[in-house]
JSON list of C-alpha atoms in Angstrom, two decimals:
[
{"chain": "A", "resi": 8, "resn": "MET", "atom": "CA", "xyz": [8.36, -39.03, -4.41]},
{"chain": "A", "resi": 9, "resn": "THR", "atom": "CA", "xyz": [11.55, -37.41, -3.18]},
{"chain": "A", "resi": 10, "resn": "ASP", "atom": "CA", "xyz": [13.71, -37.47, -0.18]},
{"chain": "A", "resi": 11, "resn": "THR", "atom": "CA", "xyz": [12.68, -33.90, 0.50]},
{"chain": "A", "resi": 12, "resn": "PHE", "atom": "CA", "xyz": [9.08, -34.37, -0.22]},
{"chain": "A", "resi": 13, "resn": "PRO", "atom": "CA", "xyz": [8.04, -38.02, 0.72]},
{"chain": "A", "resi": 14, "resn": "GLU", "atom": "CA", "xyz": [4.36, -37.31, -0.05]},
{"chain": "A", "resi": 15, "resn": "GLY", "atom": "CA", "xyz": [5.42, -36.03, -3.76]},
{"chain": "A", "resi": 16, "resn": "LEU", "atom": "CA", "xyz": [6.19, -32.80, -5.31]},
{"chain": "A", "resi": 17, "resn": "GLN", "atom": "CA", "xyz": [2.31, -31.93, -6.40]},
{"chain": "A", "resi": 18, "resn": "ALA", "atom": "CA", "xyz": [1.22, -33.00, -2.74]},
{"chain": "A", "resi": 19, "resn": "ALA", "atom": "CA", "xyz": [3.71, -30.58, -1.28]},
{"chain": "A", "resi": 20, "resn": "ALA", "atom": "CA", "xyz": [2.89, -27.95, -3.69]},
{"chain": "A", "resi": 21, "resn": "ASP", "atom": "CA", "xyz": [-1.18, -28.47, -2.86]},
{"chain": "A", "resi": 22, "resn": "ARG", "atom": "CA", "xyz": [-0.42, -28.49, 0.72]},
{"chain": "A", "resi": 23, "resn": "VAL", "atom": "CA", "xyz": [1.55, -25.23, 0.46]},
{"chain": "A", "resi": 24, "resn": "GLN", "atom": "CA", "xyz": [-1.13, -23.46, -1.59]},
{"chain": "A", "resi": 25, "resn": "ARG", "atom": "CA", "xyz": [-3.71, -24.32, 0.77]},
{"chain": "A", "resi": 26, "resn": "ALA", "atom": "CA", "xyz": [-1.55, -22.61, 3.51]},
{"chain": "A", "resi": 27, "resn": "ARG", "atom": "CA", "xyz": [-1.11, -19.66, 1.41]},
{"chain": "A", "resi": 28, "resn": "GLU", "atom": "CA", "xyz": [-4.80, -19.54, 0.84]},
{"chain": "A", "resi": 29, "resn": "ASN", "atom": "CA", "xyz": [-5.36, -20.17, 4.78]},
{"chain": "A", "resi": 30, "resn": "PHE", "atom": "CA", "xyz": [-2.96, -17.07, 5.79]},
{"chain": "A", "resi": 31, "resn": "ALA", "atom": "CA", "xyz": [-4.47, -14.82, 3.16]},
{"chain": "A", "resi": 32, "resn": "ARG", "atom": "CA", "xyz": [-7.92, -15.41, 4.70]},
{"chain": "A", "resi": 33, "resn": "PHE", "atom": "CA", "xyz": [-6.76, -15.03, 8.36]},
{"chain": "A", "resi": 34, "resn": "SER", "atom": "CA", "xyz": [-4.87, -11.70, 7.10]},
{"chain": "A", "resi": 35, "resn": "LYS", "atom": "CA", "xyz": [-8.26, -10.60, 5.84]},
{"chain": "A", "resi": 36, "resn": "ASN", "atom": "CA", "xyz": [-9.78, -11.33, 8.71]},
{"chain": "A", "resi": 37, "resn": "LEU", "atom": "CA", "xyz": [-7.63, -9.88, 10.84]},
{"chain": "A", "resi": 38, "resn": "GLU", "atom": "CA", "xyz": [-7.44, -6.63, 8.94]},
{"chain": "A", "resi": 39, "resn": "ARG", "atom": "CA", "xyz": [-11.16, -6.58, 9.00]},
{"chain": "A", "resi": 40, "resn": "GLU", "atom": "CA", "xyz": [-10.83, -6.87, 12.86]},
{"chain": "A", "resi": 41, "resn": "ILE", "atom": "CA", "xyz": [-8.35, -4.25, 13.03]},
{"chain": "A", "resi": 42, "resn": "GLU", "atom": "CA", "xyz": [-10.62, -1.93, 11.10]},
{"chain": "A", "resi": 43, "resn": "ILE", "atom": "CA", "xyz": [-13.42, -2.54, 13.72]},
{"chain": "A", "resi": 44, "resn": "LEU", "atom": "CA", "xyz": [-11.12, -1.70, 16.63]},
{"chain": "A", "resi": 45, "resn": "GLU", "atom": "CA", "xyz": [-9.90, 1.47, 15.10]},
{"chain": "A", "resi": 46, "resn": "SER", "atom": "CA", "xyz": [-13.40, 2.54, 14.39]},
{"chain": "A", "resi": 47, "resn": "GLY", "atom": "CA", "xyz": [-14.09, 2.24, 18.05]},
{"chain": "A", "resi": 48, "resn": "ASP", "atom": "CA", "xyz": [-17.66, 0.56, 17.21]},
{"chain": "A", "resi": 49, "resn": "VAL", "atom": "CA", "xyz": [-16.98, -2.53, 19.25]},
{"chain": "A", "resi": 50, "resn": "SER", "atom": "CA", "xyz": [-17.87, -3.57, 23.03]},
{"chain": "A", "resi": 51, "resn": "PRO", "atom": "CA", "xyz": [-15.47, -2.56, 25.78]},
{"chain": "A", "resi": 52, "resn": "LYS", "atom": "CA", "xyz": [-14.89, -6.45, 26.40]},
{"chain": "A", "resi": 53, "resn": "ALA", "atom": "CA", "xyz": [-13.89, -7.11, 22.94]},
{"chain": "A", "resi": 54, "resn": "LEU", "atom": "CA", "xyz": [-11.44, -4.15, 23.10]},
{"chain": "A", "resi": 55, "resn": "GLY", "atom": "CA", "xyz": [-9.90, -5.73, 26.23]},
{"chain": "A", "resi": 56, "resn": "LYS", "atom": "CA", "xyz": [-7.95, -3.51, 28.87]},
{"chain": "A", "resi": 57, "resn": "ASP", "atom": "CA", "xyz": [-6.02, -1.25, 26.81]},
{"chain": "A", "resi": 58, "resn": "PRO", "atom": "CA", "xyz": [-7.51, -0.74, 23.23]},
{"chain": "A", "resi": 59, "resn": "LYS", "atom": "CA", "xyz": [-4.08, 0.60, 22.02]},
{"chain": "A", "resi": 60, "resn": "VAL", "atom": "CA", "xyz": [-2.21, -2.53, 23.07]},
{"chain": "A", "resi": 61, "resn": "THR", "atom": "CA", "xyz": [-4.96, -4.88, 21.49]},
{"chain": "A", "resi": 62, "resn": "CYS", "atom": "CA", "xyz": [-4.84, -3.18, 18.25]},
{"chain": "A", "resi": 63, "resn": "ARG", "atom": "CA", "xyz": [-0.88, -3.17, 18.21]},
{"chain": "A", "resi": 64, "resn": "GLN", "atom": "CA", "xyz": [-1.07, -6.77, 19.11]},
{"chain": "A", "resi": 65, "resn": "TYR", "atom": "CA", "xyz": [-3.51, -7.58, 16.19]},
{"chain": "A", "resi": 66, "resn": "GLU", "atom": "CA", "xyz": [-1.11, -5.54, 13.86]},
{"chain": "A", "resi": 67, "resn": "ALA", "atom": "CA", "xyz": [1.91, -7.44, 14.78]},
{"chain": "A", "resi": 68, "resn": "ALA", "atom": "CA", "xyz": [0.04, -10.73, 14.27]},
{"chain": "A", "resi": 69, "resn": "LEU", "atom": "CA", "xyz": [-1.04, -9.31, 10.69]},
{"chain": "A", "resi": 70, "resn": "THR", "atom": "CA", "xyz": [2.70, -8.47, 10.05]},
{"chain": "A", "resi": 71, "resn": "TYR", "atom": "CA", "xyz": [3.48, -12.36, 10.99]},
{"chain": "A", "resi": 72, "resn": "LEU", "atom": "CA", "xyz": [0.85, -13.34, 8.64]},
{"chain": "A", "resi": 73, "resn": "HIS", "atom": "CA", "xyz": [2.07, -11.26, 5.80]},
{"chain": "A", "resi": 74, "resn": "GLU", "atom": "CA", "xyz": [5.71, -12.75, 6.50]},
{"chain": "A", "resi": 75, "resn": "GLN", "atom": "CA", "xyz": [4.59, -16.27, 6.60]},
{"chain": "A", "resi": 76, "resn": "GLU", "atom": "CA", "xyz": [2.33, -15.56, 3.21]},
{"chain": "A", "resi": 77, "resn": "ALA", "atom": "CA", "xyz": [5.48, -14.48, 1.65]},
{"chain": "A", "resi": 78, "resn": "GLU", "atom": "CA", "xyz": [7.72, -17.34, 2.95]},
{"chain": "A", "resi": 79, "resn": "PHE", "atom": "CA", "xyz": [4.69, -19.87, 1.44]},
{"chain": "A", "resi": 80, "resn": "ALA", "atom": "CA", "xyz": [4.94, -17.84, -1.83]},
{"chain": "A", "resi": 81, "resn": "LYS", "atom": "CA", "xyz": [8.62, -18.86, -2.02]},
{"chain": "A", "resi": 82, "resn": "GLN", "atom": "CA", "xyz": [8.10, -22.63, -0.97]},
{"chain": "A", "resi": 83, "resn": "CYS", "atom": "CA", "xyz": [5.22, -22.58, -3.84]},
{"chain": "A", "resi": 84, "resn": "GLU", "atom": "CA", "xyz": [7.53, -21.02, -6.54]},
{"chain": "A", "resi": 85, "resn": "ALA", "atom": "CA", "xyz": [10.46, -23.35, -5.67]},
{"chain": "A", "resi": 86, "resn": "ILE", "atom": "CA", "xyz": [8.14, -26.59, -5.67]},
{"chain": "A", "resi": 87, "resn": "THR", "atom": "CA", "xyz": [6.38, -25.28, -8.70]},
{"chain": "A", "resi": 88, "resn": "GLY", "atom": "CA", "xyz": [9.43, -24.75, -10.49]},
{"chain": "A", "resi": 89, "resn": "VAL", "atom": "CA", "xyz": [10.72, -28.39, -9.83]},
{"chain": "A", "resi": 90, "resn": "ILE", "atom": "CA", "xyz": [7.21, -29.84, -10.81]},
{"chain": "A", "resi": 91, "resn": "ASN", "atom": "CA", "xyz": [7.43, -27.69, -14.26]},
{"chain": "A", "resi": 92, "resn": "GLY", "atom": "CA", "xyz": [10.99, -28.73, -15.04]},
{"chain": "A", "resi": 93, "resn": "ASP", "atom": "CA", "xyz": [12.92, -25.70, -13.63]},
{"chain": "A", "resi": 94, "resn": "ALA", "atom": "CA", "xyz": [15.02, -27.92, -11.41]},
{"chain": "A", "resi": 95, "resn": "LEU", "atom": "CA", "xyz": [18.79, -27.65, -10.98]},
{"chain": "A", "resi": 96, "resn": "ASP", "atom": "CA", "xyz": [20.63, -29.79, -13.44]},
{"chain": "A", "resi": 97, "resn": "LEU", "atom": "CA", "xyz": [22.61, -31.98, -11.13]},
{"chain": "A", "resi": 98, "resn": "ALA", "atom": "CA", "xyz": [25.05, -33.12, -13.76]},
{"chain": "A", "resi": 99, "resn": "GLU", "atom": "CA", "xyz": [26.02, -29.24, -14.50]},
{"chain": "A", "resi": 100, "resn": "ALA", "atom": "CA", "xyz": [26.19, -28.46, -10.56]},
{"chain": "A", "resi": 101, "resn": "LYS", "atom": "CA", "xyz": [28.58, -31.44, -10.09]},
{"chain": "A", "resi": 102, "resn": "GLN", "atom": "CA", "xyz": [30.70, -30.47, -12.74]},
{"chain": "A", "resi": 103, "resn": "GLU", "atom": "CA", "xyz": [30.79, -26.79, -11.52]},
{"chain": "A", "resi": 104, "resn": "ILE", "atom": "CA", "xyz": [31.71, -28.13, -7.91]},
{"chain": "A", "resi": 105, "resn": "LEU", "atom": "CA", "xyz": [34.32, -30.46, -9.21]},
{"chain": "A", "resi": 106, "resn": "GLY", "atom": "CA", "xyz": [35.96, -27.40, -11.18]},
{"chain": "A", "resi": 107, "resn": "ARG", "atom": "CA", "xyz": [35.98, -25.54, -8.20]},
{"chain": "A", "resi": 108, "resn": "VAL", "atom": "CA", "xyz": [37.49, -27.90, -6.11]},
{"chain": "A", "resi": 109, "resn": "THR", "atom": "CA", "xyz": [40.16, -28.51, -8.84]},
{"chain": "A", "resi": 110, "resn": "ARG", "atom": "CA", "xyz": [41.29, -25.02, -9.23]},
{"chain": "A", "resi": 111, "resn": "LEU", "atom": "CA", "xyz": [41.32, -24.69, -5.24]},
{"chain": "A", "resi": 112, "resn": "ARG", "atom": "CA", "xyz": [43.66, -28.01, -5.36]},
{"chain": "A", "resi": 113, "resn": "GLU", "atom": "CA", "xyz": [45.65, -26.20, -7.76]},
{"chain": "A", "resi": 114, "resn": "ARG", "atom": "CA", "xyz": [46.05, -22.82, -6.04]},
{"chain": "A", "resi": 115, "resn": "ALA", "atom": "CA", "xyz": [46.89, -24.49, -2.56]},
{"chain": "A", "resi": 116, "resn": "GLY", "atom": "CA", "xyz": [49.69, -26.33, -4.47]},
{"chain": "A", "resi": 117, "resn": "GLY", "atom": "CA", "xyz": [48.00, -29.77, -4.31]}
]
């Protein structure tokens, strides 16, 4: 367990992966609906008052889904990297930060 992921890294990775799978499924279903709308082979009720507006709304939703999929992919890669040992070396990062602070103080005359 970590402060960032109290349920544990693997549980967080699993949760993000499930979200990615759900968004991929939603995207696929929405793409299918857009194809149906564009074909015109639907009932007038399903098209709504303005079929073009309905289609644009579906396409906007699809764009949003793709953006979310990309965000989940980034999160999944970050978590998986930590699980697989690609995490930041904190001691090395601390030394780098202290070195930079020291150089800043020296430049400032302190």
